[in-house]
CSV table of C-alpha atoms in Angstrom, one decimal:
chain,number,residue,atom,x,y,z
A,1,MET,CA,26.2,7.3,55.6
A,2,THR,CA,28.1,5.1,58.2
A,3,GLY,CA,29.0,5.3,62.0
A,4,SER,CA,28.6,3.1,65.0
A,5,SER,CA,25.8,4.0,67.4
A,6,ASP,CA,25.9,5.8,70.9
A,7,THR,CA,23.7,7.4,73.4
A,8,LEU,CA,23.1,10.5,71.1
A,9,THR,CA,21.0,9.3,68.3
A,10,PRO,CA,20.9,6.1,66.4
A,11,GLY,CA,23.6,6.2,64.0
A,12,THR,CA,25.8,8.8,65.3
A,13,PRO,CA,29.7,8.6,65.3
A,14,PRO,CA,31.9,8.6,68.0
A,15,LEU,CA,32.8,12.1,69.1
A,16,GLY,CA,36.4,13.4,68.9
A,17,SER,CA,38.5,15.7,70.3
A,18,PRO,CA,38.1,19.6,70.3
A,19,PHE,CA,39.3,21.2,66.8
A,20,ARG,CA,39.3,25.0,65.5
A,21,ALA,CA,36.7,26.0,63.2
A,22,ALA,CA,36.9,29.0,61.1
A,23,LEU,CA,34.2,31.2,58.8
A,24,ILE,CA,35.3,33.4,56.0
A,25,GLN,CA,32.9,36.1,55.6
A,26,MET,CA,32.9,37.7,52.1
A,27,ARG,CA,31.7,40.3,49.8
A,28,THR,CA,31.3,38.6,46.8
A,29,GLU,CA,31.2,40.5,43.5
A,30,LYS,CA,30.6,39.2,39.9
A,31,ASN,CA,34.3,38.4,38.9
A,32,VAL,CA,34.8,34.7,39.5
A,33,ALA,CA,38.8,35.0,39.8
A,34,ALA,CA,38.6,38.0,41.9
A,35,ASN,CA,36.5,36.1,44.3
A,36,VAL,CA,38.5,33.1,44.6
A,37,ALA,CA,41.5,35.1,45.1
A,38,ALA,CA,39.8,36.8,48.0
A,39,ALA,CA,38.5,33.7,49.6
A,40,SER,CA,41.8,32.1,49.0
A,41,ALA,CA,43.8,34.8,51.0
A,42,LEU,CA,41.3,34.5,54.3
A,43,ILE,CA,41.5,30.5,53.8
A,44,ARG,CA,45.4,30.5,54.1
A,45,GLU,CA,44.9,33.1,57.1
A,46,ALA,CA,42.5,30.7,59.0
A,47,ALA,CA,44.6,27.4,58.5
A,48,GLY,CA,47.5,29.5,59.5
A,49,GLU,CA,46.0,30.0,62.6
A,50,GLY,CA,45.2,26.4,63.1
A,51,ALA,CA,41.7,25.9,61.9
A,52,SER,CA,41.1,22.4,60.5
A,53,TYR,CA,37.7,23.1,59.4
A,54,ILE,CA,37.0,26.3,57.4
A,55,GLN,CA,34.0,27.3,55.6
A,56,THR,CA,32.8,30.1,53.4
A,57,PRO,CA,29.5,31.7,52.4
A,58,GLU,CA,27.1,30.9,50.0
A,59,MET,CA,27.5,32.1,46.6
A,60,THR,CA,31.2,32.3,47.1
A,61,GLY,CA,32.2,32.2,43.2
A,62,THR,CA,30.1,35.1,42.2
A,63,MET,CA,27.3,37.1,43.2
A,64,GLU,CA,25.9,37.5,39.4
A,65,GLU,CA,21.9,37.8,39.6
A,66,ASN,CA,21.0,38.3,36.2
A,67,ARG,CA,20.3,34.9,34.7
A,68,GLU,CA,21.6,35.5,31.0
A,69,ALA,CA,25.1,36.9,32.6
A,70,LEU,CA,25.1,34.1,35.2
A,71,PHE,CA,24.8,31.5,32.7
A,72,LYS,CA,27.5,32.8,30.4
A,73,VAL,CA,30.0,32.4,33.2
A,74,LEU,CA,28.7,29.0,34.4
A,75,HIS,CA,30.8,25.8,34.6
A,76,ALA,CA,29.8,21.8,34.8
A,77,GLU,CA,31.3,20.9,38.1
A,78,GLU,CA,34.2,19.0,36.5
A,79,ASP,CA,35.5,22.1,34.3
A,80,ASP,CA,34.7,24.7,37.0
A,81,PRO,CA,38.0,26.8,37.7
A,82,ALA,CA,36.7,27.9,41.1
A,83,LEU,CA,36.3,24.6,42.4
A,84,ALA,CA,39.3,23.4,40.9
A,85,ALA,CA,41.3,26.0,42.7
A,86,PHE,CA,39.6,25.3,46.1
A,87,ARG,CA,40.4,21.7,45.9
A,88,ALA,CA,44.3,22.6,45.2
A,89,LEU,CA,43.7,24.9,48.3
A,90,ALA,CA,42.3,22.3,50.6
A,91,ALA,CA,45.2,19.8,49.4
A,92,GLU,CA,47.9,22.3,49.9
A,93,LEU,CA,46.8,23.5,53.2
A,94,LYS,CA,45.5,19.9,54.3
A,95,VAL,CA,42.4,21.0,55.8
A,96,HIS,CA,38.7,20.1,55.3
A,97,LEU,CA,37.5,23.2,53.0
A,98,HIS,CA,33.6,23.7,53.0
A,99,ILE,CA,33.0,25.9,50.1
A,100,GLY,CA,29.5,27.4,51.0
A,101,SER,CA,28.3,27.3,47.8
A,102,LEU,CA,29.1,27.5,44.3
A,103,ALA,CA,26.9,28.2,41.3
A,104,VAL,CA,27.3,25.2,38.8
A,105,ARG,CA,25.5,24.1,35.5
A,106,ALA,CA,23.3,21.3,36.1
A,107,SER,CA,21.7,21.2,32.7
A,108,GLU,CA,21.2,23.4,29.9
A,109,HIS,CA,19.0,26.0,31.2
A,110,ARG,CA,19.4,25.3,34.9
A,111,ALA,CA,22.1,25.7,37.4
A,112,ALA,CA,22.6,24.1,41.3
A,113,ASN,CA,23.4,26.1,44.3
A,114,ARG,CA,26.0,23.7,45.5
A,115,SER,CA,27.8,23.2,48.5
A,116,TYR,CA,31.3,21.4,48.6
A,117,LEU,CA,33.2,19.8,51.4
A,118,LEU,CA,36.5,19.1,50.3
A,119,ALA,CA,39.0,16.7,52.1
A,120,PRO,CA,42.5,17.6,53.0
A,121,ASP,CA,43.8,15.3,50.0
A,122,GLY,CA,41.5,17.8,47.3
A,123,THR,CA,38.9,15.4,46.9
A,124,ILE,CA,35.3,16.0,47.0
A,125,ALA,CA,33.7,14.2,50.5
A,126,ALA,CA,30.3,15.6,50.1
A,127,CYS,CA,28.4,17.8,47.9
A,128,TYR,CA,24.7,19.3,48.7
A,129,ASP,CA,22.4,21.1,46.3
A,130,LYS,CA,20.1,23.7,48.3
A,131,ILE,CA,16.8,22.1,48.7
A,132,HIS,CA,14.7,25.3,49.3
A,133,MET,CA,14.6,28.0,46.8
A,134,PHE,CA,14.3,31.8,47.8
A,135,ASP,CA,11.3,33.5,45.7
A,136,VAL,CA,9.9,36.1,47.3
A,137,ASP,CA,8.8,40.0,46.5
A,138,LEU,CA,10.2,42.1,49.8
A,139,PRO,CA,8.5,45.4,51.1
A,140,ASN,CA,11.2,47.5,50.0
A,141,GLY,CA,11.0,46.1,45.9
A,142,ASP,CA,13.5,43.9,46.1
A,143,VAL,CA,12.5,40.7,44.1
A,144,TYR,CA,14.0,37.6,44.3
A,145,ARG,CA,13.5,34.5,42.1
A,146,GLU,CA,16.1,31.6,42.9
A,147,SER,CA,13.9,28.9,40.8
A,148,ALA,CA,14.2,30.8,38.0
A,149,ALA,CA,18.0,30.1,37.4
A,150,TYR,CA,18.5,27.2,39.9
A,151,ARG,CA,17.3,23.5,40.2
A,152,PRO,CA,16.2,22.6,43.7
A,153,GLY,CA,17.9,19.8,45.3
A,154,GLU,CA,16.2,16.4,46.9
A,155,MET,CA,18.4,14.9,49.1
A,156,ALA,CA,19.5,15.9,52.6
A,157,ILE,CA,23.3,15.1,52.9
A,158,VAL,CA,25.7,14.4,56.2
A,159,ALA,CA,29.2,13.4,56.0
A,160,ASP,CA,31.7,12.8,58.5
A,161,LEU,CA,34.6,15.1,59.8
A,162,PRO,CA,37.3,13.2,62.0
A,163,GLN,CA,35.7,14.5,65.1
A,164,ILE,CA,32.1,15.1,64.4
A,165,ARG,CA,29.3,14.3,61.7
A,166,LEU,CA,28.3,17.3,59.6
A,167,GLY,CA,25.0,18.5,58.1
A,168,PHE,CA,24.5,20.6,55.3
A,169,THR,CA,22.0,23.2,54.8
A,170,ILE,CA,22.3,26.6,52.6
A,171,CYS,CA,21.0,30.0,53.5
A,172,TYR,CA,17.1,29.8,52.8
A,173,ASP,CA,17.5,26.3,54.3
A,174,LEU,CA,17.4,27.9,57.6
A,175,ARG,CA,13.5,28.6,57.8
A,176,PHE,CA,13.0,24.8,57.5
A,177,PRO,CA,13.2,23.3,60.7
A,178,ALA,CA,12.3,20.1,59.7
A,179,LEU,CA,15.5,19.7,57.3
A,180,PHE,CA,18.0,20.6,60.7
A,181,ARG,CA,16.1,18.3,62.9
A,182,ALA,CA,16.5,15.2,60.1
A,183,LEU,CA,20.1,16.1,60.0
A,184,ALA,CA,20.5,15.7,63.8
A,185,GLU,CA,18.8,12.4,63.8
A,186,ALA,CA,20.9,11.5,61.3
A,187,GLY,CA,23.8,11.8,63.4
A,188,ALA,CA,24.9,15.1,62.7
A,189,GLY,CA,26.7,17.1,65.9
A,190,MET,CA,27.3,20.3,63.7
A,191,ILE,CA,25.2,22.0,61.0
A,192,ALA,CA,26.7,24.0,58.4
A,193,ALA,CA,24.3,27.4,57.1
A,194,PRO,CA,26.4,29.3,54.6
A,195,ALA,CA,24.3,32.0,53.7
A,196,ALA,CA,24.0,35.5,51.7
A,197,PHE,CA,20.9,36.9,54.0
A,198,THR,CA,19.4,40.4,52.8
A,199,GLN,CA,19.9,43.3,55.1
A,200,SER,CA,16.2,43.5,56.1
A,201,THR,CA,15.6,39.8,56.9
A,202,GLY,CA,19.0,39.3,58.6
A,203,GLU,CA,18.2,42.2,61.1
A,204,ALA,CA,15.3,40.7,61.7
A,205,HIS,CA,15.6,36.8,61.8
A,206,TRP,CA,19.4,36.0,61.3
A,207,HIS,CA,20.5,35.5,65.1
A,208,ILE,CA,17.0,34.2,66.4
A,209,LEU,CA,17.1,31.3,63.4
A,210,LEU,CA,20.1,30.1,64.0
A,211,ARG,CA,20.2,30.0,67.8
A,212,ALA,CA,17.0,28.1,67.7
A,213,ARG,CA,18.2,25.9,65.3
A,214,ALA,CA,21.2,25.3,67.4
A,215,ILE,CA,19.1,24.6,70.5
A,216,GLU,CA,16.2,22.5,68.8
A,217,THR,CA,19.0,20.1,67.6
A,218,GLY,CA,21.7,20.2,70.1
A,219,CYS,CA,24.1,20.6,67.5
A,220,TYR,CA,26.8,23.4,67.0
A,221,VAL,CA,25.8,25.6,63.6
A,222,LEU,CA,28.2,27.3,61.7
A,223,ALA,CA,26.9,30.3,59.4
A,224,ALA,CA,29.8,32.0,56.9
A,225,ALA,CA,27.7,34.9,55.8
A,226,GLN,CA,27.9,37.2,52.9
A,227,GLY,CA,28.4,40.7,54.2
A,228,GLY,CA,28.0,44.8,53.0
A,229,THR,CA,26.9,46.1,49.7
A,230,HIS,CA,27.8,44.5,46.6
A,231,GLU,CA,28.4,45.9,43.2
A,232,ASN,CA,25.1,44.9,42.1
A,233,GLY,CA,23.7,47.0,44.9
A,234,ARG,CA,22.5,44.2,47.1
A,235,GLN,CA,22.9,44.4,50.8
A,236,THR,CA,23.8,41.3,52.5
A,237,PHE,CA,23.6,41.2,56.4
A,238,GLY,CA,27.3,39.6,57.3
A,239,HIS,CA,27.5,38.5,61.0
A,240,SER,CA,28.8,35.3,60.4
A,241,LEU,CA,27.9,33.1,63.6
A,242,ILE,CA,29.6,30.3,65.4
A,243,ILE,CA,27.1,28.9,67.9
A,244,ASP,CA,27.2,25.9,70.6
A,245,PRO,CA,24.5,23.1,70.9
A,246,TRP,CA,23.1,25.3,73.9
A,247,GLY,CA,22.6,28.4,71.8
A,248,THR,CA,25.4,30.3,72.7
A,249,ILE,CA,27.2,32.5,70.4
A,250,LEU,CA,30.7,31.6,70.5
A,251,ALA,CA,32.1,33.9,67.7
A,252,GLU,CA,30.3,36.7,65.7
A,253,GLY,CA,31.6,38.8,62.6
A,254,GLY,CA,30.6,42.3,61.7
A,255,THR,CA,29.7,43.3,58.1
A,256,GLU,CA,33.6,43.2,56.5
A,257,PRO,CA,35.2,40.6,54.9
A,258,GLY,CA,37.3,38.4,57.5
A,259,ILE,CA,37.8,35.4,59.8
A,260,ILE,CA,35.7,34.1,62.6
A,261,ALA,CA,36.8,31.6,64.3
A,262,ALA,CA,36.3,29.3,67.8
A,263,GLU,CA,37.1,25.8,68.9
A,264,ILE,CA,34.7,23.1,68.6
A,265,ASP,CA,34.2,20.9,71.1
A,266,PRO,CA,32.2,17.7,70.3
A,267,ALA,CA,31.6,16.6,73.8
A,268,LYS,CA,29.5,19.4,74.4
A,269,VAL,CA,26.9,17.9,71.8
A,270,ALA,CA,26.4,14.7,74.2
A,271,GLY,CA,26.6,17.0,77.4
A,272,VAL,CA,23.8,19.3,76.0
A,273,ARG,CA,21.7,16.2,74.7
A,274,GLY,CA,21.7,14.8,77.9
A,275,ARG,CA,20.2,17.7,79.5
A,276,ILE,CA,17.8,18.5,77.0
A,277,PRO,CA,16.9,15.2,75.0
A,278,SER,CA,14.3,16.4,72.8
A,279,LEU,CA,15.9,14.2,69.9
A,280,SER,CA,15.3,11.0,71.5
A,281,ASN,CA,11.9,11.8,73.1
A,282,GLY,CA,10.4,12.7,70.0
A,283,ARG,CA,7.4,11.0,69.1
A,284,ARG,CA,5.2,10.3,65.7
A,285,PHE,CA,1.9,11.5,65.8
A,286,GLU,CA,-1.4,11.8,63.5
A,287,LEU,CA,-2.8,15.2,62.5
A,288,VAL,CA,-6.6,14.9,63.3
A,289,MET,CA,-8.6,17.4,60.9
A,290,PRO,CA,-11.1,19.6,62.0
A,291,PRO,CA,-14.4,19.5,60.0
A,292,ASP,CA,-13.6,23.5,58.9
A,293,HIS,CA,-10.0,22.6,57.1
A,294,GLY,CA,-9.8,26.3,56.1
A,295,ARG,CA,-8.2,27.4,59.7
A,296,LEU,CA,-5.3,24.8,58.8
A,297,HIS,CA,-2.2,25.5,57.6
A,298,VAL,CA,-1.5,21.6,57.0
A,299,VAL,CA,-3.1,20.6,53.7
A,300,PRO,CA,-3.0,16.5,53.5
A,301,GLY,CA,-2.3,15.2,50.1
A,302,GLY,CA,-5.2,15.3,47.4
A,303,VAL,CA,-7.3,17.6,49.2
A,304,ALA,CA,-7.4,20.8,47.2
């Protein structure tokens, strides 16, 4: 990570001029080629409307949840046809194209849920493997075991756009504010949160969590989402959001595929952090353990 220091946080690069950002809301199905075609049409439209940064949702390539079927269509990064198509499209349109995530083969038995930032020349500017795996049994009977097929990432990632530093997250990462804080402290002024939130959790938490992450970090938060009922029966929440550093929703989608766009003004990051300097006011502290550890959620290393 490179960049000069200024008054925002150590390592923050200078902030550039306003730019148009667009989110591509999708309803990804199982067929990779069909999904790439659907995404590409919307990406072209967004670029034609002036967007220089365009983000797609988590699982842009396929929504295949059956592990055996998924591994039949997986490719290594260097052979992935969806990634190749999107790299060519970024170069053609000369935009920063952020593919929210693709399922790519990481090893013989594990996949990676990987996000790609593609530069305007089609090269891979940065990539990020989703750190937090969504493993849960929901009250409605739905069961999700992301870790059964996917290998969790271990590295937090930031990358520089011409106007602002971008931090990477994917979907379930949204529930882990320490990651967002770390990205902001590394100089991010905009954080991506492409997602495929379920209908039930989206209704309860989507807006609250995204606005909270923006407010806590003084960052723009951009979250392209999956929306609607997919061919496998899964229901995703949609409502792609662009949120400014004050927590204001600048643009929001519904549940149908489409484009959600807004102007990003990097100067607003400096303005908000000047009013609420929580990043620079943060302090290290020690946790003092009471005699009865059973009441704590935090368990120190080595204590069973």
